[in-house]
């Protein structure tokens, strides 16, 4: 069987799937000098692209730290974690017994 007209030697069908003219280039389009003709948008290309935008949490912390940095915390603080050991639910169960 012969290969379809839209697929070339690269073996990709996704590049021509979105074209309305069935994947055939007109003479006017070849001379446009568009640099996107040789770009293969596969998984390796996408994963190698760098990300420039920080995450939402990083933006939130950066905005908070612009006003003032976090307070220094001792390595072992005197306070237990919030609601961990001295929670009201544990206190109620302990008193019932």
XYZ file of C-alpha atoms in Angstrom:
97
model
C 0.000 0.000 0.000
C 1.125 3.515 -0.675
C 1.508 6.047 2.116
C -1.158 8.719 2.372
C -0.281 12.054 0.815
C -0.194 13.956 4.142
C 2.390 11.746 5.873
C 6.033 12.150 4.968
C 9.177 10.245 5.848
C 8.941 11.445 9.437
C 6.024 9.078 9.984
C 3.753 11.550 11.702
C 0.105 11.828 10.862
C -0.703 14.530 13.426
C 1.015 17.302 11.471
C -1.324 17.087 8.518
C -4.470 16.029 10.349
C -5.590 19.586 11.076
C -5.252 20.912 7.534
C -8.371 21.462 5.481
C -6.744 20.787 2.155
C -5.885 17.174 3.045
C -2.221 17.829 3.834
C -1.157 19.012 0.372
C 0.784 22.255 0.217
C -0.089 24.808 -2.399
C 2.658 26.542 -4.358
C 1.958 29.814 -2.560
C 2.491 28.274 0.874
C 5.887 26.711 0.116
C 7.512 30.015 -0.638
C 6.369 31.597 2.627
C 9.592 30.629 4.449
C 7.669 29.574 7.535
C 9.984 27.994 10.132
C 7.221 25.815 11.553
C 7.282 23.377 8.642
C 10.273 21.427 9.989
C 9.273 21.483 13.671
C 8.102 18.108 14.970
C 5.804 18.568 17.955
C 6.340 15.204 19.619
C 6.656 14.268 23.299
C 10.442 14.809 23.397
C 10.063 18.337 22.041
C 7.344 19.208 24.546
C 9.169 17.756 27.547
C 12.423 19.514 26.620
C 10.738 22.927 26.623
C 11.600 24.953 29.683
C 8.985 26.416 31.959
C 9.324 30.075 32.754
C 6.210 30.677 34.848
C 6.405 29.960 38.598
C 3.708 27.948 40.314
C 0.784 29.605 42.088
C 2.261 28.791 45.491
C 5.627 30.269 44.521
C 3.900 33.475 43.363
C 1.885 33.631 46.598
C 4.967 33.171 48.790
C 6.968 35.698 46.777
C 4.198 38.290 47.210
C 3.995 37.550 50.942
C 7.770 37.757 51.386
C 7.997 41.087 49.560
C 6.163 42.670 52.504
C 8.342 40.871 55.025
C 9.990 37.502 55.323
C 8.701 34.713 57.527
C 9.437 34.892 61.242
C 12.353 32.729 62.325
C 11.225 29.483 63.959
C 13.281 27.587 66.513
C 14.232 24.053 65.640
C 12.059 22.632 68.440
C 9.381 25.097 69.335
C 7.534 24.911 72.639
C 4.171 24.823 70.919
C 2.800 21.546 69.550
C 1.510 21.451 65.981
C -1.938 22.989 65.657
C -4.624 20.520 66.687
C -2.331 17.523 66.751
C -1.992 16.255 70.304
C -4.079 18.648 72.371
C -7.204 18.621 70.231
C -10.643 19.015 71.792
C -11.820 15.664 70.433
C -9.015 13.757 72.166
C -9.652 15.667 75.395
C -13.343 14.663 75.367
C -12.546 10.980 74.861
C -9.941 11.040 77.599
C -12.365 12.554 80.150
C -15.133 10.025 79.441
C -13.105 7.027 80.539
